[in-house]
């Protein structure tokens, strides 16, 4: 039965315009870089063949395809494109554009693809050369989000304290993304026009419920983030509340501090 589900899963994923690559070389990274340079919009599924929750996700897609003949991902992503266009049309000149996530910009390819990289063993998650570079890209985007959201009100001091601000962002974001509950599979990266919109961790599937129940819950997380004009602020909050440091308990410095973080710690930081 498991073998059958694996075959069905592969069929379902191919049917949603996915690109599946199991590899340990740099082709995956080069391909991903091209997608970003081309300003593609897509959801990238990162999984492993021996990952229990990855298998649940793939099996739910396969079962739905087999029982109802429904291409769940393709249908939902087509619906999301229409909803996003309609939202921008309603907002008109009052669109609150977000340069970080690309909210407010038209989807250049006029579609959202579902793409995937599935490796053999989860012990190699983000440990291969290509996936290390991909994970560094994610962290770099997170640092950019943190800098632009957390320190946007420090315009007067921003240039003089940039290195210290970046040190804080780098520490916070790196700690967050290297946490065992984040740096794991399944992981879904949501990309709009080559920009990181958000990330979704894990997959919940209840055996007592239908396959579509777990998939609907998974999709709703993606939908909410994609349609959220302030998703960058939401991402910042997610990072900031999950990556605590000892500095948060220190008193404010007479120099400058942000969120109770003593910037004196970073005085020797070199970019």
Short mmCIF file of C-alpha atoms in Angstrom, two decimals:
data_model
loop_
_atom_site.label_atom_id
_atom_site.label_comp_id
_atom_site.label_asym_id
_atom_site.label_seq_id
_atom_site.Cartn_x
_atom_site.Cartn_y
_atom_site.Cartn_z
CA UNK A 1 0.00 0.00 0.00
CA UNK A 2 2.82 2.38 0.89
CA UNK A 3 4.47 1.71 -2.45
CA UNK A 4 1.20 2.44 -4.21
CA UNK A 5 0.81 5.70 -2.30
CA UNK A 6 4.33 6.71 -3.28
CA UNK A 7 3.51 6.17 -6.94
CA UNK A 8 0.25 8.09 -6.61
CA UNK A 9 2.05 10.87 -4.77
CA UNK A 10 4.57 11.27 -7.56
CA UNK A 11 1.74 11.40 -10.08
CA UNK A 12 -0.13 14.03 -8.08
CA UNK A 13 2.88 16.27 -7.69
CA UNK A 14 3.80 16.11 -11.36
CA UNK A 15 0.21 17.03 -12.16
CA UNK A 16 0.55 20.33 -10.29
CA UNK A 17 3.39 21.65 -12.45
CA UNK A 18 5.92 20.78 -9.78
CA UNK A 19 9.60 20.26 -10.41
CA UNK A 20 10.99 17.40 -8.36
CA UNK A 21 14.72 17.03 -7.98
CA UNK A 22 16.52 14.65 -5.65
CA UNK A 23 20.16 15.61 -5.83
CA UNK A 24 23.20 16.50 -3.76
CA UNK A 25 24.97 18.67 -6.34
CA UNK A 26 24.66 22.36 -7.16
CA UNK A 27 22.03 22.02 -9.90
CA UNK A 28 19.25 22.61 -7.40
CA UNK A 29 20.79 25.83 -6.14
CA UNK A 30 21.51 27.09 -9.65
CA UNK A 31 17.94 26.32 -10.66
CA UNK A 32 16.53 28.06 -7.59
CA UNK A 33 18.75 31.10 -8.27
CA UNK A 34 17.38 31.29 -11.81
CA UNK A 35 13.81 31.24 -10.47
CA UNK A 36 14.63 34.15 -8.17
CA UNK A 37 16.40 36.11 -10.93
CA UNK A 38 13.45 35.50 -13.26
CA UNK A 39 11.15 36.85 -10.53
CA UNK A 40 9.00 33.72 -10.54
CA UNK A 41 6.15 33.19 -8.08
CA UNK A 42 5.95 29.75 -6.49
CA UNK A 43 5.70 27.66 -3.36
CA UNK A 44 8.79 25.50 -2.87
CA UNK A 45 8.26 22.28 -0.95
CA UNK A 46 11.40 20.97 0.79
CA UNK A 47 11.02 17.39 1.96
CA UNK A 48 12.71 14.05 2.58
CA UNK A 49 11.67 10.52 1.65
CA UNK A 50 12.00 9.28 5.24
CA UNK A 51 10.18 12.29 6.73
CA UNK A 52 6.89 11.13 8.28
CA UNK A 53 5.05 14.41 7.84
CA UNK A 54 6.37 14.85 4.30
CA UNK A 55 4.88 11.44 3.49
CA UNK A 56 1.56 12.48 5.03
CA UNK A 57 1.48 15.61 2.89
CA UNK A 58 2.30 13.70 -0.29
CA UNK A 59 -0.12 10.88 0.55
CA UNK A 60 -2.97 13.34 1.15
CA UNK A 61 -2.33 14.93 -2.25
CA UNK A 62 -2.17 11.49 -3.87
CA UNK A 63 -5.33 10.21 -2.18
CA UNK A 64 -7.30 13.29 -3.20
CA UNK A 65 -6.07 12.93 -6.76
CA UNK A 66 -6.92 9.22 -6.82
CA UNK A 67 -10.35 9.43 -5.18
CA UNK A 68 -11.72 12.67 -6.63
CA UNK A 69 -9.42 13.27 -9.58
CA UNK A 70 -8.75 16.69 -8.08
CA UNK A 71 -5.50 18.60 -8.58
CA UNK A 72 -5.75 20.33 -5.21
CA UNK A 73 -2.66 22.54 -5.47
CA UNK A 74 -3.30 23.73 -9.03
CA UNK A 75 -6.92 24.59 -8.22
CA UNK A 76 -6.07 26.43 -5.01
CA UNK A 77 -3.18 28.39 -6.51
CA UNK A 78 -5.33 29.44 -9.49
CA UNK A 79 -7.93 30.64 -6.99
CA UNK A 80 -5.25 32.50 -5.01
CA UNK A 81 -4.06 34.37 -8.11
CA UNK A 82 -7.63 35.50 -8.83
CA UNK A 83 -8.18 36.55 -5.21
CA UNK A 84 -4.91 38.50 -5.13
CA UNK A 85 -5.75 40.31 -8.39
CA UNK A 86 -9.21 41.14 -7.10
CA UNK A 87 -7.77 42.49 -3.84
CA UNK A 88 -5.36 44.79 -5.70
CA UNK A 89 -8.16 45.94 -7.99
CA UNK A 90 -10.38 46.85 -5.04
CA UNK A 91 -7.57 48.70 -3.25
CA UNK A 92 -6.74 50.64 -6.43
CA UNK A 93 -4.58 53.69 -5.74
CA UNK A 94 -4.76 52.97 -2.02
CA UNK A 95 -2.65 49.81 -2.25
CA UNK A 96 -0.23 49.52 0.65
CA UNK A 97 2.79 48.25 -1.25
CA UNK A 98 5.48 46.32 0.58
CA UNK A 99 8.82 46.28 -1.22
CA UNK A 100 10.11 43.49 1.03
CA UNK A 101 7.48 40.86 0.18
CA UNK A 102 6.36 42.34 -3.14
CA UNK A 103 2.80 42.83 -1.92
CA UNK A 104 0.93 45.22 -4.21
CA UNK A 105 2.87 44.23 -7.34
CA UNK A 106 1.23 42.28 -10.15
CA UNK A 107 2.37 38.67 -10.49
CA UNK A 108 4.76 38.85 -13.42
CA UNK A 109 4.27 35.27 -14.60
CA UNK A 110 0.52 35.46 -13.87
CA UNK A 111 0.73 32.11 -12.06
CA UNK A 112 1.94 30.51 -8.86
CA UNK A 113 3.80 27.24 -9.40
CA UNK A 114 4.26 24.39 -6.96
CA UNK A 115 7.86 23.14 -7.00
CA UNK A 116 9.71 20.68 -4.85
CA UNK A 117 13.10 19.39 -3.78
CA UNK A 118 12.86 16.05 -1.97
CA UNK A 119 16.04 14.41 -0.69
CA UNK A 120 16.50 10.80 0.44
CA UNK A 121 17.14 11.24 4.16
CA UNK A 122 16.04 13.97 6.55
CA UNK A 123 19.39 13.79 8.36
CA UNK A 124 20.77 15.63 5.33
CA UNK A 125 18.24 18.47 5.62
CA UNK A 126 20.10 21.67 4.71
CA UNK A 127 23.44 19.89 5.08
CA UNK A 128 24.23 19.39 1.40
CA UNK A 129 26.13 22.04 -0.50
CA UNK A 130 23.16 23.24 -2.56
CA UNK A 131 20.74 23.26 0.39
CA UNK A 132 23.23 25.12 2.61
CA UNK A 133 23.30 27.89 0.01
CA UNK A 134 19.51 27.88 -0.22
CA UNK A 135 19.22 28.10 3.57
CA UNK A 136 21.72 30.97 3.62
CA UNK A 137 19.51 32.76 1.08
CA UNK A 138 16.51 32.31 3.38
CA UNK A 139 18.48 33.66 6.36
CA UNK A 140 19.72 36.64 4.32
CA UNK A 141 16.12 37.47 3.36
CA UNK A 142 15.16 37.18 7.01
CA UNK A 143 17.94 39.59 8.00
CA UNK A 144 16.72 42.08 5.41
CA UNK A 145 13.15 41.76 6.72
CA UNK A 146 14.32 42.25 10.30
CA UNK A 147 16.44 45.30 9.48
CA UNK A 148 13.76 47.07 7.46
CA UNK A 149 10.94 46.40 9.93
CA UNK A 150 12.69 46.64 13.31
CA UNK A 151 14.78 49.73 12.64
CA UNK A 152 12.59 51.70 10.25
CA UNK A 153 12.03 54.38 12.91
CA UNK A 154 15.75 54.91 13.46
CA UNK A 155 16.33 56.89 10.27
CA UNK A 156 18.40 59.59 11.98
CA UNK A 157 20.82 57.11 13.55
CA UNK A 158 20.50 54.31 11.00
CA UNK A 159 23.68 55.00 9.00
CA UNK A 160 25.92 55.47 12.03
CA UNK A 161 24.59 52.37 13.77
CA UNK A 162 24.00 50.20 10.68
CA UNK A 163 26.66 47.61 11.56
CA UNK A 164 25.23 47.20 15.04
CA UNK A 165 21.68 47.01 13.73
CA UNK A 166 22.77 44.35 11.26
CA UNK A 167 24.55 42.42 14.01
CA UNK A 168 21.34 42.28 16.01
CA UNK A 169 19.34 41.20 12.96
CA UNK A 170 21.92 38.57 12.01
CA UNK A 171 21.98 37.07 15.50
CA UNK A 172 18.20 37.06 15.90
CA UNK A 173 17.44 35.67 12.44
CA UNK A 174 20.22 33.06 12.44
CA UNK A 175 19.16 31.76 15.86
CA UNK A 176 15.56 31.56 14.70
CA UNK A 177 16.13 29.74 11.40
CA UNK A 178 18.68 27.35 12.89
CA UNK A 179 16.24 26.25 15.59
CA UNK A 180 15.35 22.56 15.41
CA UNK A 181 11.64 23.31 15.02
CA UNK A 182 12.27 25.60 12.02
CA UNK A 183 15.22 24.00 10.23
CA UNK A 184 13.32 20.84 9.39
CA UNK A 185 11.06 19.24 6.82
CA UNK A 186 8.50 19.62 5.51
CA UNK A 187 9.23 23.27 4.83
CA UNK A 188 7.36 25.43 2.33
CA UNK A 189 8.84 28.69 1.04
CA UNK A 190 6.32 31.15 -0.40
CA UNK A 191 7.86 33.33 -3.12
CA UNK A 192 6.27 36.26 -5.00
CA UNK A 193 8.13 37.74 -7.96
CA UNK A 194 11.41 36.36 -6.61
CA UNK A 195 10.87 37.76 -3.10
CA UNK A 196 10.36 35.77 0.08
CA UNK A 197 6.79 36.25 1.29
CA UNK A 198 6.79 33.74 4.15
CA UNK A 199 7.59 30.20 5.20
CA UNK A 200 5.33 27.43 6.48
CA UNK A 201 6.71 24.68 8.71
CA UNK A 202 5.31 21.19 9.09
CA UNK A 203 2.10 19.52 8.02
CA UNK A 204 -0.78 18.28 10.15
CA UNK A 205 -2.93 15.41 8.94
CA UNK A 206 -5.59 13.78 11.10
CA UNK A 207 -6.15 10.09 10.17
CA UNK A 208 -9.76 10.36 11.33
CA UNK A 209 -10.46 13.18 8.87
CA UNK A 210 -10.41 13.36 5.08
CA UNK A 211 -7.24 14.19 3.15
CA UNK A 212 -8.67 17.55 2.13
CA UNK A 213 -8.92 18.66 5.78
CA UNK A 214 -5.15 18.70 6.31
CA UNK A 215 -4.52 20.19 2.88
CA UNK A 216 -7.03 22.98 3.45
CA UNK A 217 -5.32 23.90 6.72
CA UNK A 218 -1.92 23.91 4.98
CA UNK A 219 -3.17 26.02 2.08
CA UNK A 220 -4.91 28.53 4.35
CA UNK A 221 -1.57 29.42 5.97
CA UNK A 222 -0.12 30.17 2.54
CA UNK A 223 -3.21 32.08 1.42
CA UNK A 224 -3.27 34.31 4.52
CA UNK A 225 0.40 35.24 4.13
CA UNK A 226 0.14 35.86 0.38
CA UNK A 227 -2.81 38.24 0.83
CA UNK A 228 -1.38 39.99 3.89
CA UNK A 229 -0.19 43.52 3.08
CA UNK A 230 1.80 43.59 6.33
CA UNK A 231 3.26 40.09 6.11
CA UNK A 232 6.79 41.47 6.63
CA UNK A 233 5.76 42.78 10.04
CA UNK A 234 4.22 39.40 10.82
CA UNK A 235 7.47 37.68 9.82
CA UNK A 236 9.48 40.06 12.00
CA UNK A 237 7.24 39.32 14.98
CA UNK A 238 7.55 35.59 14.36
CA UNK A 239 11.35 35.84 14.35
CA UNK A 240 11.64 38.28 17.23
CA UNK A 241 9.40 36.38 19.63
CA UNK A 242 11.09 33.06 18.92
CA UNK A 243 14.76 34.05 19.11
CA UNK A 244 15.38 35.39 22.59
CA UNK A 245 18.82 36.59 23.64
CA UNK A 246 20.37 37.47 26.99
CA UNK A 247 20.44 41.10 25.90
CA UNK A 248 16.68 41.38 26.35
CA UNK A 249 17.07 41.28 30.12
CA UNK A 250 19.72 44.00 30.24
CA UNK A 251 18.99 47.62 31.03
CA UNK A 252 18.94 50.07 28.18
CA UNK A 253 22.33 51.48 27.29
CA UNK A 254 22.96 55.21 27.49
CA UNK A 255 24.18 54.81 23.92
CA UNK A 256 21.27 53.39 21.91
CA UNK A 257 19.10 50.32 22.38
CA UNK A 258 16.24 48.61 20.58
CA UNK A 259 13.75 46.22 22.17
CA UNK A 260 15.94 46.22 25.31
CA UNK A 261 18.94 45.01 23.28
CA UNK A 262 22.17 46.65 24.34
CA UNK A 263 23.90 47.87 21.19
CA UNK A 264 27.24 48.20 23.01
CA UNK A 265 27.62 44.45 22.61
CA UNK A 266 27.99 44.97 18.87
CA UNK A 267 30.48 47.84 18.92
CA UNK A 268 33.21 45.65 17.41
CA UNK A 269 30.97 44.08 14.79
CA UNK A 270 32.54 44.02 11.34
CA UNK A 271 30.24 43.73 8.36
#
